[in-house]
Amino acid sequence: MSFLSLLTLCLGLLVIQPRPLESLEPITISAIGFGALGIGAYFKEHTYCRFTECCDDRSIPGNINELNASLKRTLFGQHIVAQHVVPALMAHFSKSSNSRKPLVFSFHGQPGTGKNFVAEQIAQALYLEGSKSGYVAKYLGQADFPQAENVGLYKERINHEVRAHLRNCPRSLFIFDEVDKMPSGVFDTLASLVDYNAFADGTDNTKAIFIFLSNTAGSHIADQLGNLMKYGTLREDTRLSDFESLLKKAAYNLDGGLKRTTLIEAHVIDHYIPFLPMEKVHVVQCLEAEFRRWHRQPDKQIIVDILSSSISYDRTHGLFAISGCKTLEKKVAMAIN
Ligand SMILES: *[C@@H]1O[C@H](CO)[C@@H](O)[C@H](O)[C@H]1NC(C)=O
């Protein structure tokens, strides 16, 4: 039905009825009500929301195939991540999804292994406006929650803001970065918001996505991977199950936002994702990708120089680049400009 005919119909209903409104039978009243609602919704969808971000399919395309492709192109050394994150998002986002709680990821790994990079790409693929979308809320451990003695306030703030976001748009994405730098306990109220049937008032939490990023357990992951490789397992053959229980334990026991939190006790975190430490070959891939981003051919000499001057390796295994692919962007930019 076109906008005009809808409008005419509703006006017609109003104009033709000579009786005062209260004498209308309930059915007619609700027809008028729905008509008005319909016009409102129609108007919004076809004018306002074509130009402004709305909580709809245009603004939230959820393009997970694109995410899959871009991770393949740009994320190096993290076979477990793509294997698990993409299908989980796919299932959560599909039209036939009947999820009964939000999708909750906990990303773990050393700095420079790509946690933020992946979270950013998820935002980019799900929302037309990427991480600038009004439906993406990002929190930074140290900056947003600096004082351990203010934990009560922070809990209140998280509780309040998560509710407000969910009411505004159920398909919201929440990214909590530097979780290990947050005071313990900040997430205690969150567990109740991401659990099944969390809201008595009907607010829909089942479409939301939560991602926690922490360096916690980064060194545990490196040790585990190093040992597996020492005894002959290929890096690419390691699996989520090789790391999962280690991550759960570490997240619960090490200092930081997840320490002894009900979030873990309540089993509301769906996926613990390990970001493996980078080896030299992956650092080279990052460098080459950085050149391509500048539309340059990778320069072998510059790569060798950066590798020898700026990359150091872990002491235990001598295998893993300590800061991963962090800061390479600046180094390449400096070298070619
Ligand atoms: C992601 O892409 C790979 C190929 O790069 C493909 O094998 C896989 O099926 C894709 N995953 C999904 C969930 O579409």
mmCIF file of C-alpha atoms and ligand atoms in Angstrom:
data_model
loop_
_atom_site.group_PDB
_atom_site.id
_atom_site.type_symbol
_atom_site.label_atom_id
_atom_site.label_comp_id
_atom_site.label_asym_id
_atom_site.label_seq_id
_atom_site.Cartn_x
_atom_site.Cartn_y
_atom_site.Cartn_z
ATOM 1 C CA MET A 1 0.000 0.000 0.000
ATOM 2 C CA SER A 2 1.411 3.367 -0.931
ATOM 3 C CA PHE A 3 1.791 6.160 1.517
ATOM 4 C CA LEU A 4 -0.930 8.237 -0.142
ATOM 5 C CA SER A 5 -3.571 5.538 -0.173
ATOM 6 C CA LEU A 6 -2.818 4.753 3.450
ATOM 7 C CA LEU A 7 -3.196 8.397 4.308
ATOM 8 C CA THR A 8 -6.462 8.683 2.385
ATOM 9 C CA LEU A 9 -7.846 5.616 4.072
ATOM 10 C CA CYS A 10 -7.097 6.928 7.519
ATOM 11 C CA LEU A 11 -8.374 10.419 6.798
ATOM 12 C CA GLY A 12 -11.442 8.799 5.291
ATOM 13 C CA LEU A 13 -12.067 6.881 8.474
ATOM 14 C CA LEU A 14 -11.833 10.052 10.473
ATOM 15 C CA VAL A 15 -13.867 12.242 8.166
ATOM 16 C CA ILE A 16 -16.689 9.884 7.226
ATOM 17 C CA GLN A 17 -17.550 8.964 10.778
ATOM 18 C CA PRO A 18 -20.010 11.628 11.872
ATOM 19 C CA ARG A 19 -20.326 10.241 15.376
ATOM 20 C CA PRO A 20 -18.155 11.507 18.197
ATOM 21 C CA LEU A 21 -15.084 9.434 18.824
ATOM 22 C CA GLU A 22 -16.234 7.793 22.037
ATOM 23 C CA SER A 23 -19.205 6.218 20.312
ATOM 24 C CA LEU A 24 -17.004 4.311 17.885
ATOM 25 C CA GLU A 25 -16.730 0.631 18.514
ATOM 26 C CA PRO A 26 -13.321 -0.425 19.843
ATOM 27 C CA ILE A 27 -12.442 -2.057 16.528
ATOM 28 C CA THR A 28 -12.729 1.200 14.620
ATOM 29 C CA ILE A 29 -10.731 3.043 17.205
ATOM 30 C CA SER A 30 -7.945 0.530 17.015
ATOM 31 C CA ALA A 31 -8.072 0.690 13.230
ATOM 32 C CA ILE A 32 -7.522 4.418 13.410
ATOM 33 C CA GLY A 33 -4.804 3.874 15.973
ATOM 34 C CA PHE A 34 -3.006 1.343 13.821
ATOM 35 C CA GLY A 35 -3.491 3.547 10.793
ATOM 36 C CA ALA A 36 -1.737 6.418 12.497
ATOM 37 C CA LEU A 37 0.994 4.124 13.753
ATOM 38 C CA GLY A 38 1.369 2.705 10.279
ATOM 39 C CA ILE A 39 1.740 6.140 8.761
ATOM 40 C CA GLY A 40 4.311 7.032 11.373
ATOM 41 C CA ALA A 41 6.336 3.909 10.773
ATOM 42 C CA TYR A 42 5.966 4.182 7.022
ATOM 43 C CA PHE A 43 7.034 7.781 7.032
ATOM 44 C CA LYS A 44 10.027 6.986 9.192
ATOM 45 C CA GLU A 45 11.178 4.084 7.091
ATOM 46 C CA HIS A 46 10.872 5.820 3.757
ATOM 47 C CA THR A 47 12.083 9.284 4.506
ATOM 48 C CA TYR A 48 13.905 9.858 7.769
ATOM 49 C CA CYS A 49 15.643 6.480 7.929
ATOM 50 C CA ARG A 50 16.933 6.685 4.392
ATOM 51 C CA PHE A 51 19.237 9.456 5.459
ATOM 52 C CA THR A 52 19.751 8.932 9.150
ATOM 53 C CA GLU A 53 20.896 5.945 11.126
ATOM 54 C CA CYS A 54 17.969 3.899 12.399
ATOM 55 C CA CYS A 55 17.731 0.579 14.148
ATOM 56 C CA ASP A 56 16.856 -1.186 10.880
ATOM 57 C CA ASP A 57 18.291 -3.410 8.166
ATOM 58 C CA ARG A 58 19.614 -0.524 6.138
ATOM 59 C CA SER A 59 21.735 0.856 8.971
ATOM 60 C CA ILE A 60 22.557 -2.577 10.374
ATOM 61 C CA PRO A 61 23.181 -4.743 7.310
ATOM 62 C CA GLY A 62 25.050 -7.415 9.297
ATOM 63 C CA ASN A 63 27.305 -8.249 6.398
ATOM 64 C CA ILE A 64 29.095 -11.255 7.834
ATOM 65 C CA ASN A 65 30.260 -12.614 4.497
ATOM 66 C CA GLU A 66 32.130 -9.396 4.035
ATOM 67 C CA LEU A 67 33.631 -9.823 7.493
ATOM 68 C CA ASN A 68 34.703 -13.340 6.593
ATOM 69 C CA ALA A 69 36.389 -12.067 3.444
ATOM 70 C CA SER A 70 38.086 -9.127 5.083
ATOM 71 C CA LEU A 71 39.410 -11.221 7.973
ATOM 72 C CA LYS A 72 40.875 -13.616 5.477
ATOM 73 C CA ARG A 73 42.576 -10.729 3.690
ATOM 74 C CA THR A 74 43.870 -8.808 6.664
ATOM 75 C CA LEU A 75 44.172 -10.954 9.777
ATOM 76 C CA PHE A 76 47.345 -12.983 10.008
ATOM 77 C CA GLY A 77 48.235 -15.940 12.180
ATOM 78 C CA GLN A 78 44.804 -16.247 13.804
ATOM 79 C CA HIS A 79 43.151 -19.280 12.273
ATOM 80 C CA ILE A 80 41.100 -20.014 15.403
ATOM 81 C CA VAL A 81 39.549 -16.564 15.448
ATOM 82 C CA ALA A 82 38.042 -16.679 11.980
ATOM 83 C CA GLN A 83 36.976 -20.302 12.474
ATOM 84 C CA HIS A 84 34.822 -19.460 15.468
ATOM 85 C CA VAL A 85 33.869 -15.812 15.357
ATOM 86 C CA VAL A 86 32.378 -15.832 11.864
ATOM 87 C CA PRO A 87 30.028 -18.812 12.311
ATOM 88 C CA ALA A 88 28.968 -17.552 15.752
ATOM 89 C CA LEU A 89 28.015 -14.173 14.303
ATOM 90 C CA MET A 90 26.368 -15.837 11.346
ATOM 91 C CA ALA A 91 24.151 -17.929 13.590
ATOM 92 C CA HIS A 92 23.338 -15.031 15.876
ATOM 93 C CA PHE A 93 22.481 -12.687 13.047
ATOM 94 C CA SER A 94 20.508 -14.999 10.797
ATOM 95 C CA LYS A 95 16.852 -14.194 10.311
ATOM 96 C CA SER A 96 15.896 -17.592 11.610
ATOM 97 C CA SER A 97 17.972 -17.154 14.746
ATOM 98 C CA ASN A 98 16.054 -17.893 17.891
ATOM 99 C CA SER A 99 18.767 -16.892 20.322
ATOM 100 C CA ARG A 100 17.508 -16.349 23.807
ATOM 101 C CA LYS A 101 20.418 -14.301 25.076
ATOM 102 C CA PRO A 102 23.002 -11.902 23.656
ATOM 103 C CA LEU A 103 26.088 -13.261 21.931
ATOM 104 C CA VAL A 104 29.044 -12.803 24.277
ATOM 105 C CA PHE A 105 32.691 -13.112 23.246
ATOM 106 C CA SER A 106 35.786 -12.822 25.382
ATOM 107 C CA PHE A 107 38.921 -12.151 23.290
ATOM 108 C CA HIS A 108 42.272 -12.913 24.894
ATOM 109 C CA GLY A 109 45.805 -12.360 23.713
ATOM 110 C CA GLN A 110 48.941 -10.297 23.923
ATOM 111 C CA PRO A 111 49.017 -6.744 22.556
ATOM 112 C CA GLY A 112 49.335 -6.579 18.792
ATOM 113 C CA THR A 113 47.655 -9.892 18.066
ATOM 114 C CA GLY A 114 44.566 -8.295 16.525
ATOM 115 C CA LYS A 115 41.837 -8.233 19.182
ATOM 116 C CA ASN A 116 40.889 -4.639 18.572
ATOM 117 C CA PHE A 117 41.396 -5.046 14.886
ATOM 118 C CA VAL A 118 38.823 -7.854 14.789
ATOM 119 C CA ALA A 119 36.351 -6.023 17.041
ATOM 120 C CA GLU A 120 36.655 -3.025 14.726
ATOM 121 C CA GLN A 121 36.015 -5.178 11.672
ATOM 122 C CA ILE A 122 32.971 -6.730 13.301
ATOM 123 C CA ALA A 123 31.544 -3.242 13.888
ATOM 124 C CA GLN A 124 32.419 -2.328 10.319
ATOM 125 C CA ALA A 125 30.636 -5.337 8.868
ATOM 126 C CA LEU A 126 27.538 -5.211 11.044
ATOM 127 C CA TYR A 127 26.833 -1.468 10.952
ATOM 128 C CA LEU A 128 26.717 0.887 7.996
ATOM 129 C CA GLU A 129 28.539 3.469 10.074
ATOM 130 C CA GLY A 130 30.967 0.980 11.566
ATOM 131 C CA SER A 131 32.275 1.765 15.003
ATOM 132 C CA LYS A 132 30.957 5.316 14.672
ATOM 133 C CA SER A 133 27.439 3.932 14.758
ATOM 134 C CA GLY A 134 25.246 5.138 17.570
ATOM 135 C CA TYR A 135 24.464 1.476 18.240
ATOM 136 C CA VAL A 136 28.075 0.619 19.016
ATOM 137 C CA ALA A 137 29.195 1.401 22.550
ATOM 138 C CA LYS A 138 32.867 1.179 23.331
ATOM 139 C CA TYR A 139 34.482 1.327 26.745
ATOM 140 C CA LEU A 140 38.166 1.600 27.503
ATOM 141 C CA GLY A 141 39.381 0.043 30.747
ATOM 142 C CA GLN A 142 41.785 2.567 32.058
ATOM 143 C CA ALA A 143 40.157 5.696 30.673
ATOM 144 C CA ASP A 144 36.559 4.875 31.531
ATOM 145 C CA PHE A 145 37.019 3.014 34.783
ATOM 146 C CA PRO A 146 40.215 4.330 36.364
ATOM 147 C CA GLN A 147 39.591 4.091 40.128
ATOM 148 C CA ALA A 148 39.105 0.836 41.949
ATOM 149 C CA GLU A 149 37.256 2.614 44.762
ATOM 150 C CA ASN A 150 34.607 3.806 42.315
ATOM 151 C CA VAL A 151 33.547 0.340 41.300
ATOM 152 C CA GLY A 152 30.048 0.963 42.604
ATOM 153 C CA LEU A 153 29.648 3.964 40.320
ATOM 154 C CA TYR A 154 31.014 2.120 37.327
ATOM 155 C CA LYS A 155 28.639 -0.762 37.848
ATOM 156 C CA GLU A 156 25.782 1.673 37.996
ATOM 157 C CA ARG A 157 26.958 3.407 34.836
ATOM 158 C CA ILE A 158 27.343 0.158 32.878
ATOM 159 C CA ASN A 159 23.969 -1.066 34.058
ATOM 160 C CA HIS A 160 22.268 2.192 33.129
ATOM 161 C CA GLU A 161 23.938 2.648 29.745
ATOM 162 C CA VAL A 162 23.553 -0.937 28.581
ATOM 163 C CA ARG A 163 19.842 -0.797 29.357
ATOM 164 C CA ALA A 164 19.466 2.524 27.549
ATOM 165 C CA HIS A 165 21.285 1.196 24.482
ATOM 166 C CA LEU A 166 19.198 -1.966 24.368
ATOM 167 C CA ARG A 167 15.967 -0.014 24.639
ATOM 168 C CA ASN A 168 17.127 2.265 21.845
ATOM 169 C CA CYS A 169 18.153 -0.631 19.608
ATOM 170 C CA PRO A 170 18.235 -4.328 20.493
ATOM 171 C CA ARG A 171 20.911 -4.927 17.864
ATOM 172 C CA SER A 172 23.541 -3.043 19.808
ATOM 173 C CA LEU A 173 27.220 -3.937 20.009
ATOM 174 C CA PHE A 174 29.139 -3.408 23.236
ATOM 175 C CA ILE A 175 32.926 -3.507 23.184
ATOM 176 C CA PHE A 176 34.821 -3.479 26.470
ATOM 177 C CA ASP A 177 38.505 -2.979 25.763
ATOM 178 C CA GLU A 178 41.358 -3.392 28.279
ATOM 179 C CA VAL A 179 39.174 -5.469 30.526
ATOM 180 C CA ASP A 180 42.268 -6.517 32.461
ATOM 181 C CA LYS A 181 42.829 -2.877 33.409
ATOM 182 C CA MET A 182 39.366 -2.451 34.849
ATOM 183 C CA PRO A 183 38.855 -2.894 38.558
ATOM 184 C CA SER A 184 37.547 -6.322 39.537
ATOM 185 C CA GLY A 185 33.806 -6.442 39.889
ATOM 186 C CA VAL A 186 32.751 -3.832 37.313
ATOM 187 C CA PHE A 187 30.913 -6.504 35.381
ATOM 188 C CA ASP A 188 29.042 -8.033 38.251
ATOM 189 C CA THR A 189 25.810 -6.299 37.325
ATOM 190 C CA LEU A 190 26.321 -7.053 33.665
ATOM 191 C CA ALA A 191 25.817 -10.769 34.170
ATOM 192 C CA SER A 192 22.186 -10.149 34.994
ATOM 193 C CA LEU A 193 21.714 -8.084 31.808
ATOM 194 C CA VAL A 194 23.119 -10.624 29.387
ATOM 195 C CA ASP A 195 21.471 -13.678 30.833
ATOM 196 C CA TYR A 196 18.312 -15.402 29.639
ATOM 197 C CA ASN A 197 15.104 -13.481 30.299
ATOM 198 C CA ALA A 198 17.027 -10.628 31.824
ATOM 199 C CA PHE A 199 14.388 -7.948 31.502
ATOM 200 C CA ALA A 200 11.009 -8.050 33.126
ATOM 201 C CA ASP A 201 9.945 -4.923 31.198
ATOM 202 C CA GLY A 202 10.233 -6.613 27.818
ATOM 203 C CA THR A 203 13.457 -4.941 26.698
ATOM 204 C CA ASP A 204 14.984 -7.253 24.125
ATOM 205 C CA ASN A 205 18.530 -8.317 24.933
ATOM 206 C CA THR A 206 18.598 -11.341 22.657
ATOM 207 C CA LYS A 207 19.993 -9.560 19.592
ATOM 208 C CA ALA A 208 22.880 -7.726 21.236
ATOM 209 C CA ILE A 209 26.542 -8.622 21.016
ATOM 210 C CA PHE A 210 29.119 -8.138 23.769
ATOM 211 C CA ILE A 211 32.868 -8.356 23.213
ATOM 212 C CA PHE A 212 35.404 -8.263 26.026
ATOM 213 C CA LEU A 213 39.040 -7.703 25.095
ATOM 214 C CA SER A 214 41.871 -8.441 27.452
ATOM 215 C CA ASN A 215 45.582 -9.138 27.513
ATOM 216 C CA THR A 216 44.849 -11.522 30.345
ATOM 217 C CA ALA A 217 46.245 -14.938 29.648
ATOM 218 C CA GLY A 218 48.286 -13.682 26.711
ATOM 219 C CA SER A 219 51.400 -15.251 28.134
ATOM 220 C CA HIS A 220 49.511 -18.432 29.039
ATOM 221 C CA ILE A 221 48.385 -18.723 25.433
ATOM 222 C CA ALA A 222 51.956 -18.230 24.254
ATOM 223 C CA ASP A 223 53.218 -20.923 26.639
ATOM 224 C CA GLN A 224 50.550 -23.353 25.595
ATOM 225 C CA LEU A 225 51.163 -22.752 21.891
ATOM 226 C CA GLY A 226 54.930 -22.901 22.376
ATOM 227 C CA ASN A 227 54.668 -26.241 24.137
ATOM 228 C CA LEU A 228 52.275 -27.713 21.592
ATOM 229 C CA MET A 229 54.625 -26.687 18.809
ATOM 230 C CA LYS A 230 57.655 -28.009 20.641
ATOM 231 C CA TYR A 231 56.064 -31.430 20.675
ATOM 232 C CA GLY A 232 55.255 -31.353 17.000
ATOM 233 C CA THR A 233 51.810 -29.799 16.594
ATOM 234 C CA LEU A 234 51.652 -27.336 13.734
ATOM 235 C CA ARG A 235 50.392 -23.920 14.704
ATOM 236 C CA GLU A 236 47.604 -24.164 12.134
ATOM 237 C CA ASP A 237 46.473 -27.456 13.628
ATOM 238 C CA THR A 238 45.913 -26.098 17.115
ATOM 239 C CA ARG A 239 42.295 -25.756 18.055
ATOM 240 C CA LEU A 240 40.059 -23.764 20.284
ATOM 241 C CA SER A 241 39.822 -26.712 22.647
ATOM 242 C CA ASP A 242 43.592 -26.506 23.216
ATOM 243 C CA PHE A 243 43.118 -23.108 24.844
ATOM 244 C CA GLU A 244 39.572 -22.835 26.077
ATOM 245 C CA SER A 245 39.851 -24.130 29.606
ATOM 246 C CA LEU A 246 43.077 -22.236 30.147
ATOM 247 C CA LEU A 247 41.323 -19.019 29.138
ATOM 248 C CA LYS A 248 38.355 -19.576 31.390
ATOM 249 C CA LYS A 249 40.573 -20.261 34.334
ATOM 250 C CA ALA A 250 42.884 -17.334 33.671
ATOM 251 C CA ALA A 251 40.041 -14.879 33.121
ATOM 252 C CA TYR A 252 38.547 -15.890 36.419
ATOM 253 C CA ASN A 253 41.715 -15.856 38.471
ATOM 254 C CA LEU A 254 43.916 -13.076 37.108
ATOM 255 C CA ASP A 255 43.403 -9.511 38.215
ATOM 256 C CA GLY A 256 41.118 -7.332 36.174
ATOM 257 C CA GLY A 257 37.493 -6.770 35.268
ATOM 258 C CA LEU A 258 36.608 -10.422 34.908
ATOM 259 C CA LYS A 259 38.183 -11.579 38.142
ATOM 260 C CA ARG A 260 35.818 -13.775 40.111
ATOM 261 C CA THR A 261 32.910 -12.164 38.354
ATOM 262 C CA THR A 262 29.458 -13.601 38.115
ATOM 263 C CA LEU A 263 29.771 -13.087 34.368
ATOM 264 C CA ILE A 264 31.975 -16.151 34.312
ATOM 265 C CA GLU A 265 30.212 -18.015 37.079
ATOM 266 C CA ALA A 266 26.874 -17.602 35.337
ATOM 267 C CA HIS A 267 28.317 -19.103 32.136
ATOM 268 C CA VAL A 268 27.002 -16.270 30.002
ATOM 269 C CA ILE A 269 30.230 -15.913 28.000
ATOM 270 C CA ASP A 270 29.592 -17.983 24.897
ATOM 271 C CA HIS A 271 33.038 -17.990 23.319
ATOM 272 C CA TYR A 272 36.506 -17.568 24.769
ATOM 273 C CA ILE A 273 38.690 -16.749 21.780
ATOM 274 C CA PRO A 274 42.485 -17.054 21.940
ATOM 275 C CA PHE A 275 44.587 -14.664 19.851
ATOM 276 C CA LEU A 276 47.829 -16.498 19.252
ATOM 277 C CA PRO A 277 51.169 -14.739 19.609
ATOM 278 C CA MET A 278 52.632 -13.620 16.285
ATOM 279 C CA GLU A 279 55.671 -15.241 14.748
ATOM 280 C CA LYS A 280 58.104 -13.529 12.443
ATOM 281 C CA VAL A 281 56.282 -14.741 9.345
ATOM 282 C CA HIS A 282 53.075 -13.032 10.532
ATOM 283 C CA VAL A 283 54.862 -9.811 11.323
ATOM 284 C CA VAL A 284 56.203 -9.832 7.772
ATOM 285 C CA GLN A 285 52.649 -10.337 6.494
ATOM 286 C CA CYS A 286 51.477 -7.356 8.555
ATOM 287 C CA LEU A 287 54.295 -5.245 7.139
ATOM 288 C CA GLU A 288 53.488 -6.247 3.589
ATOM 289 C CA ALA A 289 49.819 -5.466 4.125
ATOM 290 C CA GLU A 290 50.803 -2.075 5.461
ATOM 291 C CA PHE A 291 52.749 -1.331 2.279
ATOM 292 C CA ARG A 292 49.763 -2.341 0.209
ATOM 293 C CA ARG A 293 47.585 -0.015 2.212
ATOM 294 C CA TRP A 294 49.834 2.774 0.978
ATOM 295 C CA HIS A 295 49.575 1.351 -2.554
ATOM 296 C CA ARG A 296 53.274 0.502 -2.533
ATOM 297 C CA GLN A 297 55.154 -2.633 -3.386
ATOM 298 C CA PRO A 298 56.549 -4.144 -0.172
ATOM 299 C CA ASP A 299 60.178 -3.066 0.131
ATOM 300 C CA LYS A 300 62.336 -6.010 1.240
ATOM 301 C CA GLN A 301 65.101 -3.863 2.676
ATOM 302 C CA ILE A 302 62.738 -1.744 4.785
ATOM 303 C CA ILE A 303 61.067 -4.912 6.056
ATOM 304 C CA VAL A 304 64.391 -6.431 7.046
ATOM 305 C CA ASP A 305 65.381 -3.180 8.768
ATOM 306 C CA ILE A 306 62.154 -2.956 10.757
ATOM 307 C CA LEU A 307 62.355 -6.629 11.706
ATOM 308 C CA SER A 308 65.871 -6.264 13.071
ATOM 309 C CA SER A 309 65.460 -2.891 14.742
ATOM 310 C CA SER A 310 61.989 -3.070 16.281
ATOM 311 C CA ILE A 311 60.878 -6.633 16.761
ATOM 312 C CA SER A 312 61.945 -8.607 19.798
ATOM 313 C CA TYR A 313 60.991 -12.147 20.652
ATOM 314 C CA ASP A 314 59.866 -13.863 23.808
ATOM 315 C CA ARG A 315 62.562 -15.363 26.007
ATOM 316 C CA THR A 316 61.010 -18.752 26.618
ATOM 317 C CA HIS A 317 60.480 -19.870 23.075
ATOM 318 C CA GLY A 318 62.375 -17.239 21.102
ATOM 319 C CA LEU A 319 59.566 -17.544 18.605
ATOM 320 C CA PHE A 320 56.896 -14.994 19.323
ATOM 321 C CA ALA A 321 57.141 -11.298 18.497
ATOM 322 C CA ILE A 322 56.525 -9.577 21.795
ATOM 323 C CA SER A 323 54.439 -6.659 20.546
ATOM 324 C CA GLY A 324 52.946 -8.522 17.586
ATOM 325 C CA CYS A 325 51.891 -6.230 14.768
ATOM 326 C CA LYS A 326 51.457 -3.204 16.993
ATOM 327 C CA THR A 327 53.084 0.081 15.923
ATOM 328 C CA LEU A 328 54.137 -1.351 12.556
ATOM 329 C CA GLU A 329 51.753 1.055 10.902
ATOM 330 C CA LYS A 330 53.777 4.030 12.120
ATOM 331 C CA LYS A 331 57.077 2.385 11.264
ATOM 332 C CA VAL A 332 56.079 1.716 7.676
ATOM 333 C CA ALA A 333 54.590 5.181 7.320
ATOM 334 C CA MET A 334 57.842 6.690 8.544
ATOM 335 C CA ALA A 335 59.988 4.577 6.279
ATOM 336 C CA ILE A 336 58.171 5.346 3.055
ATOM 337 C CA ASN A 337 57.350 9.004 3.556
HETATM 338 C C1 LIG B 1 34.461 -17.961 5.146
HETATM 339 O O1 LIG B 1 35.317 -17.995 4.037
HETATM 340 C C2 LIG B 1 35.944 -19.254 3.820
HETATM 341 C C3 LIG B 1 36.854 -19.107 2.637
HETATM 342 O O2 LIG B 1 37.689 -18.038 2.803
HETATM 343 C C4 LIG B 1 34.914 -20.321 3.584
HETATM 344 O O3 LIG B 1 35.533 -21.575 3.440
HETATM 345 C C5 LIG B 1 33.959 -20.353 4.764
HETATM 346 O O4 LIG B 1 32.932 -21.286 4.498
HETATM 347 C C6 LIG B 1 33.379 -18.997 5.019
HETATM 348 N N1 LIG B 1 32.603 -19.069 6.239
HETATM 349 C C7 LIG B 1 31.339 -18.751 6.297
HETATM 350 C C8 LIG B 1 30.691 -18.954 7.608
HETATM 351 O O5 LIG B 1 30.744 -18.333 5.335
#
